[in-house]
Amino acid sequence: MGYYTNFTLQVCPAITDEEKFDEQFEEQTGYQFDGQFHGDCESYLSSVKWYDRDKDMKALSKLYPDHVFQLDGTGEEDGDVWRHYYKNGKMQDAEAEIV
């Protein structure tokens, strides 16, 4: 078994070589996300068991040091909502407030 989470990944500014990014993402994480464009940022959606997400995203963000990665997650349990930011190998989390 495991715990499924729905993920949304936004990258700002948008990555120009989406195919290369998709390959690097899959190589780093083992997952394939579906790319969609939303304004200046790219979004990727999925529902997976991704336990090493922070380690993977820190490594991926080092490949794109001028980009900010925003990873949002919604877990299976009520109230499991979070947002993490990654830039150049560093991470910051933002606590969600449900109103």
PDB file of N, CA and C in Angstrom:
ATOM      1  N   MET A   1       0.829  -1.178   0.000  1.00  0.00           N
ATOM      2  CA  MET A   1       0.000   0.000   0.000  1.00  0.00           C
ATOM      3  C   MET A   1       0.871   1.238   0.000  1.00  0.00           C
ATOM      4  N   GLY A   2       0.283   2.358   0.147  1.00  0.00           N
ATOM      5  CA  GLY A   2       1.010   3.615   0.173  1.00  0.00           C
ATOM      6  C   GLY A   2       0.039   4.768   0.233  1.00  0.00           C
ATOM      7  N   TYR A   3       0.599   5.953   0.212  1.00  0.00           N
ATOM      8  CA  TYR A   3      -0.184   7.163   0.348  1.00  0.00           C
ATOM      9  C   TYR A   3      -0.112   7.951  -0.953  1.00  0.00           C
ATOM     10  N   TYR A   4      -1.255   8.174  -1.568  1.00  0.00           N
ATOM     11  CA  TYR A   4      -1.317   8.905  -2.823  1.00  0.00           C
ATOM     12  C   TYR A   4      -1.484  10.394  -2.563  1.00  0.00           C
ATOM     13  N   THR A   5      -0.812  11.198  -3.376  1.00  0.00           N
ATOM     14  CA  THR A   5      -0.913  12.643  -3.310  1.00  0.00           C
ATOM     15  C   THR A   5      -1.095  13.180  -4.717  1.00  0.00           C
ATOM     16  N   ASN A   6      -1.973  14.154  -4.862  1.00  0.00           N
ATOM     17  CA  ASN A   6      -2.117  14.874  -6.124  1.00  0.00           C
ATOM     18  C   ASN A   6      -1.130  16.028  -6.104  1.00  0.00           C
ATOM     19  N   PHE A   7      -0.315  16.147  -7.141  1.00  0.00           N
ATOM     20  CA  PHE A   7       0.717  17.165  -7.224  1.00  0.00           C
ATOM     21  C   PHE A   7       0.452  18.117  -8.375  1.00  0.00           C
ATOM     22  N   THR A   8       0.749  19.376  -8.142  1.00  0.00           N
ATOM     23  CA  THR A   8       0.779  20.381  -9.196  1.00  0.00           C
ATOM     24  C   THR A   8       2.133  21.061  -9.107  1.00  0.00           C
ATOM     25  N   LEU A   9       2.859  21.079 -10.204  1.00  0.00           N
ATOM     26  CA  LEU A   9       4.172  21.705 -10.242  1.00  0.00           C
ATOM     27  C   LEU A   9       4.129  22.869 -11.205  1.00  0.00           C
ATOM     28  N   GLN A  10       4.493  24.050 -10.711  1.00  0.00           N
ATOM     29  CA  GLN A  10       4.591  25.226 -11.556  1.00  0.00           C
ATOM     30  C   GLN A  10       6.035  25.687 -11.573  1.00  0.00           C
ATOM     31  N   VAL A  11       6.506  26.077 -12.750  1.00  0.00           N
ATOM     32  CA  VAL A  11       7.874  26.523 -12.930  1.00  0.00           C
ATOM     33  C   VAL A  11       7.838  27.926 -13.510  1.00  0.00           C
ATOM     34  N   CYS A  12       8.490  28.869 -12.825  1.00  0.00           N
ATOM     35  CA  CYS A  12       8.525  30.259 -13.303  1.00  0.00           C
ATOM     36  C   CYS A  12       9.954  30.775 -13.302  1.00  0.00           C
ATOM     37  N   PRO A  13      10.424  31.370 -14.358  1.00  0.00           N
ATOM     38  CA  PRO A  13       9.728  31.509 -15.635  1.00  0.00           C
ATOM     39  C   PRO A  13       9.583  30.150 -16.305  1.00  0.00           C
ATOM     40  N   ALA A  14       8.732  30.092 -17.294  1.00  0.00           N
ATOM     41  CA  ALA A  14       8.475  28.826 -17.988  1.00  0.00           C
ATOM     42  C   ALA A  14       9.770  28.303 -18.610  1.00  0.00           C
ATOM     43  N   ILE A  15       9.937  27.005 -18.575  1.00  0.00           N
ATOM     44  CA  ILE A  15      11.109  26.366 -19.172  1.00  0.00           C
ATOM     45  C   ILE A  15      10.883  26.273 -20.675  1.00  0.00           C
ATOM     46  N   THR A  16      11.873  26.720 -21.443  1.00  0.00           N
ATOM     47  CA  THR A  16      11.697  26.798 -22.893  1.00  0.00           C
ATOM     48  C   THR A  16      11.802  25.443 -23.569  1.00  0.00           C
ATOM     49  N   ASP A  17      12.631  24.552 -23.055  1.00  0.00           N
ATOM     50  CA  ASP A  17      12.781  23.227 -23.658  1.00  0.00           C
ATOM     51  C   ASP A  17      12.007  22.212 -22.815  1.00  0.00           C
ATOM     52  N   GLU A  18      10.697  22.165 -23.054  1.00  0.00           N
ATOM     53  CA  GLU A  18       9.820  21.319 -22.242  1.00  0.00           C
ATOM     54  C   GLU A  18      10.172  19.838 -22.380  1.00  0.00           C
ATOM     55  N   GLU A  19      10.541  19.413 -23.570  1.00  0.00           N
ATOM     56  CA  GLU A  19      10.873  18.000 -23.784  1.00  0.00           C
ATOM     57  C   GLU A  19      12.096  17.602 -22.957  1.00  0.00           C
ATOM     58  N   LYS A  20      13.110  18.449 -22.944  1.00  0.00           N
ATOM     59  CA  LYS A  20      14.311  18.161 -22.148  1.00  0.00           C
ATOM     60  C   LYS A  20      13.965  18.123 -20.664  1.00  0.00           C
ATOM     61  N   PHE A  21      13.145  19.093 -20.223  1.00  0.00           N
ATOM     62  CA  PHE A  21      12.746  19.114 -18.817  1.00  0.00           C
ATOM     63  C   PHE A  21      11.980  17.850 -18.446  1.00  0.00           C
ATOM     64  N   ASP A  22      11.056  17.434 -19.308  1.00  0.00           N
ATOM     65  CA  ASP A  22      10.286  16.215 -19.043  1.00  0.00           C
ATOM     66  C   ASP A  22      11.206  15.012 -18.883  1.00  0.00           C
ATOM     67  N   GLU A  23      12.226  14.907 -19.739  1.00  0.00           N
ATOM     68  CA  GLU A  23      13.191  13.805 -19.650  1.00  0.00           C
ATOM     69  C   GLU A  23      13.974  13.872 -18.342  1.00  0.00           C
ATOM     70  N   GLN A  24      14.433  15.074 -17.976  1.00  0.00           N
ATOM     71  CA  GLN A  24      15.184  15.232 -16.731  1.00  0.00           C
ATOM     72  C   GLN A  24      14.308  14.935 -15.521  1.00  0.00           C
ATOM     73  N   PHE A  25      13.056  15.362 -15.572  1.00  0.00           N
ATOM     74  CA  PHE A  25      12.132  15.102 -14.475  1.00  0.00           C
ATOM     75  C   PHE A  25      11.918  13.605 -14.295  1.00  0.00           C
ATOM     76  N   GLU A  26      11.675  12.913 -15.408  1.00  0.00           N
ATOM     77  CA  GLU A  26      11.452  11.473 -15.321  1.00  0.00           C
ATOM     78  C   GLU A  26      12.702  10.744 -14.847  1.00  0.00           C
ATOM     79  N   GLU A  27      13.855  11.174 -15.332  1.00  0.00           N
ATOM     80  CA  GLU A  27      15.109  10.541 -14.917  1.00  0.00           C
ATOM     81  C   GLU A  27      15.345  10.729 -13.420  1.00  0.00           C
ATOM     82  N   GLN A  28      15.057  11.914 -12.894  1.00  0.00           N
ATOM     83  CA  GLN A  28      15.285  12.211 -11.485  1.00  0.00           C
ATOM     84  C   GLN A  28      14.256  11.542 -10.584  1.00  0.00           C
ATOM     85  N   THR A  29      12.987  11.537 -11.003  1.00  0.00           N
ATOM     86  CA  THR A  29      11.911  11.103 -10.110  1.00  0.00           C
ATOM     87  C   THR A  29      11.343   9.726 -10.420  1.00  0.00           C
ATOM     88  N   GLY A  30      11.456   9.310 -11.675  1.00  0.00           N
ATOM     89  CA  GLY A  30      10.829   8.065 -12.091  1.00  0.00           C
ATOM     90  C   GLY A  30       9.375   8.239 -12.497  1.00  0.00           C
ATOM     91  N   TYR A  31       8.891   9.484 -12.519  1.00  0.00           N
ATOM     92  CA  TYR A  31       7.497   9.771 -12.858  1.00  0.00           C
ATOM     93  C   TYR A  31       7.405  10.620 -14.114  1.00  0.00           C
ATOM     94  N   GLN A  32       6.277  10.488 -14.799  1.00  0.00           N
ATOM     95  CA  GLN A  32       5.964  11.331 -15.943  1.00  0.00           C
ATOM     96  C   GLN A  32       4.775  12.204 -15.571  1.00  0.00           C
ATOM     97  N   PHE A  33       4.936  13.502 -15.759  1.00  0.00           N
ATOM     98  CA  PHE A  33       3.838  14.424 -15.517  1.00  0.00           C
ATOM     99  C   PHE A  33       3.317  14.914 -16.859  1.00  0.00           C
ATOM    100  N   ASP A  34       2.052  15.263 -16.909  1.00  0.00           N
ATOM    101  CA  ASP A  34       1.441  15.816 -18.110  1.00  0.00           C
ATOM    102  C   ASP A  34       1.629  17.319 -18.090  1.00  0.00           C
ATOM    103  N   GLY A  35       2.273  17.865 -19.122  1.00  0.00           N
ATOM    104  CA  GLY A  35       2.531  19.297 -19.172  1.00  0.00           C
ATOM    105  C   GLY A  35       1.356  20.077 -19.716  1.00  0.00           C
ATOM    106  N   GLN A  36       1.106  21.214 -19.110  1.00  0.00           N
ATOM    107  CA  GLN A  36       0.076  22.146 -19.565  1.00  0.00           C
ATOM    108  C   GLN A  36       0.621  23.548 -19.331  1.00  0.00           C
ATOM    109  N   PHE A  37       0.241  24.488 -20.172  1.00  0.00           N
ATOM    110  CA  PHE A  37       0.692  25.853 -19.996  1.00  0.00           C
ATOM    111  C   PHE A  37      -0.383  26.699 -19.338  1.00  0.00           C
ATOM    112  N   HIS A  38       0.033  27.487 -18.355  1.00  0.00           N
ATOM    113  CA  HIS A  38      -0.849  28.421 -17.667  1.00  0.00           C
ATOM    114  C   HIS A  38      -0.114  29.752 -17.576  1.00  0.00           C
ATOM    115  N   GLY A  39      -0.352  30.645 -18.509  1.00  0.00           N
ATOM    116  CA  GLY A  39       0.336  31.933 -18.494  1.00  0.00           C
ATOM    117  C   GLY A  39       1.815  31.767 -18.730  1.00  0.00           C
ATOM    118  N   ASP A  40       2.627  32.334 -17.851  1.00  0.00           N
ATOM    119  CA  ASP A  40       4.076  32.282 -18.004  1.00  0.00           C
ATOM    120  C   ASP A  40       4.687  31.040 -17.374  1.00  0.00           C
ATOM    121  N   CYS A  41       3.889  30.224 -16.734  1.00  0.00           N
ATOM    122  CA  CYS A  41       4.417  29.066 -16.012  1.00  0.00           C
ATOM    123  C   CYS A  41       3.883  27.774 -16.613  1.00  0.00           C
ATOM    124  N   GLU A  42       4.638  26.719 -16.415  1.00  0.00           N
ATOM    125  CA  GLU A  42       4.189  25.402 -16.838  1.00  0.00           C
ATOM    126  C   GLU A  42       3.636  24.670 -15.610  1.00  0.00           C
ATOM    127  N   SER A  43       2.573  23.901 -15.795  1.00  0.00           N
ATOM    128  CA  SER A  43       2.020  23.119 -14.697  1.00  0.00           C
ATOM    129  C   SER A  43       2.003  21.652 -15.069  1.00  0.00           C
ATOM    130  N   TYR A  44       2.231  20.817 -14.103  1.00  0.00           N
ATOM    131  CA  TYR A  44       2.222  19.374 -14.293  1.00  0.00           C
ATOM    132  C   TYR A  44       1.346  18.780 -13.208  1.00  0.00           C
ATOM    133  N   LEU A  45       0.498  17.855 -13.577  1.00  0.00           N
ATOM    134  CA  LEU A  45      -0.439  17.267 -12.619  1.00  0.00           C
ATOM    135  C   LEU A  45      -0.265  15.764 -12.561  1.00  0.00           C
ATOM    136  N   SER A  46      -0.468  15.190 -11.394  1.00  0.00           N
ATOM    137  CA  SER A  46      -0.388  13.740 -11.280  1.00  0.00           C
ATOM    138  C   SER A  46      -0.926  13.305  -9.925  1.00  0.00           C
ATOM    139  N   SER A  47      -1.093  12.019  -9.755  1.00  0.00           N
ATOM    140  CA  SER A  47      -1.480  11.434  -8.476  1.00  0.00           C
ATOM    141  C   SER A  47      -0.595  10.221  -8.266  1.00  0.00           C
ATOM    142  N   VAL A  48       0.391  10.357  -7.378  1.00  0.00           N
ATOM    143  CA  VAL A  48       1.408   9.317  -7.224  1.00  0.00           C
ATOM    144  C   VAL A  48       1.816   9.149  -5.761  1.00  0.00           C
ATOM    145  N   LYS A  49       2.605   8.129  -5.514  1.00  0.00           N
ATOM    146  CA  LYS A  49       3.269   7.912  -4.230  1.00  0.00           C
ATOM    147  C   LYS A  49       4.716   8.389  -4.425  1.00  0.00           C
ATOM    148  N   TRP A  50       4.995   9.620  -4.105  1.00  0.00           N
ATOM    149  CA  TRP A  50       6.308  10.228  -4.370  1.00  0.00           C
ATOM    150  C   TRP A  50       6.942  10.599  -3.043  1.00  0.00           C
ATOM    151  N   TYR A  51       7.648   9.650  -2.431  1.00  0.00           N
ATOM    152  CA  TYR A  51       8.184   9.820  -1.095  1.00  0.00           C
ATOM    153  C   TYR A  51       9.462  10.660  -1.063  1.00  0.00           C
ATOM    154  N   ASP A  52      10.239  10.680  -2.134  1.00  0.00           N
ATOM    155  CA  ASP A  52      11.501  11.422  -2.182  1.00  0.00           C
ATOM    156  C   ASP A  52      11.349  12.770  -2.884  1.00  0.00           C
ATOM    157  N   ARG A  53      10.184  13.345  -2.822  1.00  0.00           N
ATOM    158  CA  ARG A  53       9.917  14.556  -3.612  1.00  0.00           C
ATOM    159  C   ARG A  53      10.852  15.699  -3.263  1.00  0.00           C
ATOM    160  N   ASP A  54      11.150  15.925  -1.993  1.00  0.00           N
ATOM    161  CA  ASP A  54      12.022  17.046  -1.642  1.00  0.00           C
ATOM    162  C   ASP A  54      13.433  16.836  -2.166  1.00  0.00           C
ATOM    163  N   LYS A  55      13.965  15.651  -1.990  1.00  0.00           N
ATOM    164  CA  LYS A  55      15.302  15.339  -2.504  1.00  0.00           C
ATOM    165  C   LYS A  55      15.334  15.476  -4.030  1.00  0.00           C
ATOM    166  N   ASP A  56      14.319  14.930  -4.684  1.00  0.00           N
ATOM    167  CA  ASP A  56      14.252  14.993  -6.147  1.00  0.00           C
ATOM    168  C   ASP A  56      14.125  16.426  -6.646  1.00  0.00           C
ATOM    169  N   MET A  57      13.263  17.204  -6.020  1.00  0.00           N
ATOM    170  CA  MET A  57      13.039  18.570  -6.474  1.00  0.00           C
ATOM    171  C   MET A  57      14.239  19.467  -6.202  1.00  0.00           C
ATOM    172  N   LYS A  58      14.942  19.241  -5.106  1.00  0.00           N
ATOM    173  CA  LYS A  58      16.162  20.007  -4.846  1.00  0.00           C
ATOM    174  C   LYS A  58      17.186  19.738  -5.939  1.00  0.00           C
ATOM    175  N   ALA A  59      17.349  18.472  -6.303  1.00  0.00           N
ATOM    176  CA  ALA A  59      18.302  18.110  -7.353  1.00  0.00           C
ATOM    177  C   ALA A  59      17.881  18.692  -8.699  1.00  0.00           C
ATOM    178  N   LEU A  60      16.601  18.605  -9.017  1.00  0.00           N
ATOM    179  CA  LEU A  60      16.097  19.126 -10.289  1.00  0.00           C
ATOM    180  C   LEU A  60      16.244  20.645 -10.346  1.00  0.00           C
ATOM    181  N   SER A  61      15.988  21.318  -9.236  1.00  0.00           N
ATOM    182  CA  SER A  61      16.083  22.784  -9.225  1.00  0.00           C
ATOM    183  C   SER A  61      17.525  23.263  -9.413  1.00  0.00           C
ATOM    184  N   LYS A  62      18.495  22.441  -9.064  1.00  0.00           N
ATOM    185  CA  LYS A  62      19.900  22.802  -9.314  1.00  0.00           C
ATOM    186  C   LYS A  62      20.212  22.856 -10.809  1.00  0.00           C
ATOM    187  N   LEU A  63      19.468  22.082 -11.592  1.00  0.00           N
ATOM    188  CA  LEU A  63      19.666  22.099 -13.039  1.00  0.00           C
ATOM    189  C   LEU A  63      19.108  23.370 -13.673  1.00  0.00           C
ATOM    190  N   TYR A  64      18.209  24.050 -12.962  1.00  0.00           N
ATOM    191  CA  TYR A  64      17.555  25.273 -13.439  1.00  0.00           C
ATOM    192  C   TYR A  64      17.651  26.343 -12.343  1.00  0.00           C
ATOM    193  N   PRO A  65      18.860  26.847 -12.067  1.00  0.00           N
ATOM    194  CA  PRO A  65      19.055  27.740 -10.910  1.00  0.00           C
ATOM    195  C   PRO A  65      18.325  29.077 -10.994  1.00  0.00           C
ATOM    196  N   ASP A  66      17.900  29.488 -12.177  1.00  0.00           N
ATOM    197  CA  ASP A  66      17.206  30.764 -12.330  1.00  0.00           C
ATOM    198  C   ASP A  66      15.690  30.625 -12.293  1.00  0.00           C
ATOM    199  N   HIS A  67      15.201  29.428 -12.034  1.00  0.00           N
ATOM    200  CA  HIS A  67      13.761  29.169 -12.010  1.00  0.00           C
ATOM    201  C   HIS A  67      13.297  28.884 -10.580  1.00  0.00           C
ATOM    202  N   VAL A  68      12.051  29.217 -10.318  1.00  0.00           N
ATOM    203  CA  VAL A  68      11.417  28.878  -9.043  1.00  0.00           C
ATOM    204  C   VAL A  68      10.398  27.786  -9.320  1.00  0.00           C
ATOM    205  N   PHE A  69      10.496  26.706  -8.567  1.00  0.00           N
ATOM    206  CA  PHE A  69       9.584  25.577  -8.685  1.00  0.00           C
ATOM    207  C   PHE A  69       8.613  25.639  -7.508  1.00  0.00           C
ATOM    208  N   GLN A  70       7.338  25.620  -7.798  1.00  0.00           N
ATOM    209  CA  GLN A  70       6.304  25.593  -6.754  1.00  0.00           C
ATOM    210  C   GLN A  70       5.585  24.261  -6.863  1.00  0.00           C
ATOM    211  N   LEU A  71       5.720  23.448  -5.822  1.00  0.00           N
ATOM    212  CA  LEU A  71       5.083  22.133  -5.796  1.00  0.00           C
ATOM    213  C   LEU A  71       3.972  22.153  -4.765  1.00  0.00           C
ATOM    214  N   ASP A  72       2.740  21.954  -5.236  1.00  0.00           N
ATOM    215  CA  ASP A  72       1.577  21.895  -4.350  1.00  0.00           C
ATOM    216  C   ASP A  72       1.132  20.448  -4.223  1.00  0.00           C
ATOM    217  N   GLY A  73       0.720  20.070  -3.027  1.00  0.00           N
ATOM    218  CA  GLY A  73       0.257  18.705  -2.801  1.00  0.00           C
ATOM    219  C   GLY A  73      -1.041  18.666  -2.026  1.00  0.00           C
ATOM    220  N   THR A  74      -1.883  17.713  -2.405  1.00  0.00           N
ATOM    221  CA  THR A  74      -3.126  17.431  -1.681  1.00  0.00           C
ATOM    222  C   THR A  74      -3.172  15.928  -1.471  1.00  0.00           C
ATOM    223  N   GLY A  75      -3.090  15.517  -0.215  1.00  0.00           N
ATOM    224  CA  GLY A  75      -3.055  14.094   0.102  1.00  0.00           C
ATOM    225  C   GLY A  75      -4.432  13.470   0.218  1.00  0.00           C
ATOM    226  N   GLU A  76      -4.433  12.186   0.541  1.00  0.00           N
ATOM    227  CA  GLU A  76      -5.679  11.423   0.650  1.00  0.00           C
ATOM    228  C   GLU A  76      -6.524  11.831   1.858  1.00  0.00           C
ATOM    229  N   GLU A  77      -5.865  12.292   2.921  1.00  0.00           N
ATOM    230  CA  GLU A  77      -6.582  12.634   4.147  1.00  0.00           C
ATOM    231  C   GLU A  77      -7.029  14.095   4.116  1.00  0.00           C
ATOM    232  N   ASP A  78      -8.173  14.377   4.727  1.00  0.00           N
ATOM    233  CA  ASP A  78      -8.669  15.748   4.818  1.00  0.00           C
ATOM    234  C   ASP A  78      -7.630  16.629   5.506  1.00  0.00           C
ATOM    235  N   GLY A  79      -7.410  17.816   4.946  1.00  0.00           N
ATOM    236  CA  GLY A  79      -6.488  18.763   5.550  1.00  0.00           C
ATOM    237  C   GLY A  79      -5.039  18.583   5.162  1.00  0.00           C
ATOM    238  N   ASP A  80      -4.716  17.549   4.418  1.00  0.00           N
ATOM    239  CA  ASP A  80      -3.329  17.338   3.992  1.00  0.00           C
ATOM    240  C   ASP A  80      -3.087  18.140   2.713  1.00  0.00           C
ATOM    241  N   VAL A  81      -2.806  19.424   2.910  1.00  0.00           N
ATOM    242  CA  VAL A  81      -2.580  20.356   1.818  1.00  0.00           C
ATOM    243  C   VAL A  81      -1.304  21.122   2.131  1.00  0.00           C
ATOM    244  N   TRP A  82      -0.410  21.233   1.171  1.00  0.00           N
ATOM    245  CA  TRP A  82       0.847  21.922   1.424  1.00  0.00           C
ATOM    246  C   TRP A  82       1.399  22.528   0.136  1.00  0.00           C
ATOM    247  N   ARG A  83       2.395  23.410   0.304  1.00  0.00           N
ATOM    248  CA  ARG A  83       3.091  24.039  -0.821  1.00  0.00           C
ATOM    249  C   ARG A  83       4.566  24.148  -0.459  1.00  0.00           C
ATOM    250  N   HIS A  84       5.427  23.725  -1.389  1.00  0.00           N
ATOM    251  CA  HIS A  84       6.870  23.855  -1.223  1.00  0.00           C
ATOM    252  C   HIS A  84       7.440  24.621  -2.400  1.00  0.00           C
ATOM    253  N   TYR A  85       8.457  25.424  -2.113  1.00  0.00           N
ATOM    254  CA  TYR A  85       9.173  26.145  -3.154  1.00  0.00           C
ATOM    255  C   TYR A  85      10.603  25.622  -3.205  1.00  0.00           C
ATOM    256  N   TYR A  86      11.148  25.520  -4.427  1.00  0.00           N
ATOM    257  CA  TYR A  86      12.518  25.054  -4.628  1.00  0.00           C
ATOM    258  C   TYR A  86      13.215  26.015  -5.575  1.00  0.00           C
ATOM    259  N   LYS A  87      14.446  26.364  -5.234  1.00  0.00           N
ATOM    260  CA  LYS A  87      15.258  27.201  -6.113  1.00  0.00           C
ATOM    261  C   LYS A  87      16.718  26.866  -5.867  1.00  0.00           C
ATOM    262  N   ASN A  88      17.399  26.489  -6.939  1.00  0.00           N
ATOM    263  CA  ASN A  88      18.845  26.219  -6.911  1.00  0.00           C
ATOM    264  C   ASN A  88      19.249  25.283  -5.765  1.00  0.00           C
ATOM    265  N   GLY A  89      18.496  24.213  -5.585  1.00  0.00           N
ATOM    266  CA  GLY A  89      18.838  23.198  -4.596  1.00  0.00           C
ATOM    267  C   GLY A  89      18.355  23.467  -3.186  1.00  0.00           C
ATOM    268  N   LYS A  90      17.624  24.556  -2.988  1.00  0.00           N
ATOM    269  CA  LYS A  90      17.114  24.878  -1.656  1.00  0.00           C
ATOM    270  C   LYS A  90      15.594  24.782  -1.657  1.00  0.00           C
ATOM    271  N   MET A  91      15.030  24.585  -0.457  1.00  0.00           N
ATOM    272  CA  MET A  91      13.587  24.409  -0.330  1.00  0.00           C
ATOM    273  C   MET A  91      13.026  25.309   0.760  1.00  0.00           C
ATOM    274  N   GLN A  92      11.811  25.774   0.543  1.00  0.00           N
ATOM    275  CA  GLN A  92      11.057  26.501   1.555  1.00  0.00           C
ATOM    276  C   GLN A  92       9.634  25.989   1.499  1.00  0.00           C
ATOM    277  N   ASP A  93       9.045  25.744   2.666  1.00  0.00           N
ATOM    278  CA  ASP A  93       7.644  25.313   2.652  1.00  0.00           C
ATOM    279  C   ASP A  93       6.755  26.432   3.176  1.00  0.00           C
ATOM    280  N   ALA A  94       5.542  26.441   2.671  1.00  0.00           N
ATOM    281  CA  ALA A  94       4.544  27.428   3.064  1.00  0.00           C
ATOM    282  C   ALA A  94       3.369  26.669   3.666  1.00  0.00           C
ATOM    283  N   GLU A  95       3.047  26.999   4.899  1.00  0.00           N
ATOM    284  CA  GLU A  95       1.953  26.303   5.571  1.00  0.00           C
ATOM    285  C   GLU A  95       0.615  26.751   4.998  1.00  0.00           C
ATOM    286  N   ALA A  96      -0.211  25.789   4.700  1.00  0.00           N
ATOM    287  CA  ALA A  96      -1.529  26.087   4.140  1.00  0.00           C
ATOM    288  C   ALA A  96      -2.502  26.473   5.247  1.00  0.00           C
ATOM    289  N   GLU A  97      -3.378  27.406   4.937  1.00  0.00           N
ATOM    290  CA  GLU A  97      -4.433  27.783   5.856  1.00  0.00           C
ATOM    291  C   GLU A  97      -5.761  27.506   5.166  1.00  0.00           C
ATOM    292  N   ILE A  98      -6.532  26.594   5.719  1.00  0.00           N
ATOM    293  CA  ILE A  98      -7.820  26.226   5.145  1.00  0.00           C
ATOM    294  C   ILE A  98      -8.894  27.078   5.792  1.00  0.00           C
ATOM    295  N   VAL A  99      -9.607  27.838   4.961  1.00  0.00           N
ATOM    296  CA  VAL A  99     -10.660  28.714   5.495  1.00  0.00           C
ATOM    297  C   VAL A  99     -11.983  28.381   4.856  1.00  0.00           C
TER     298      VAL A  99
END
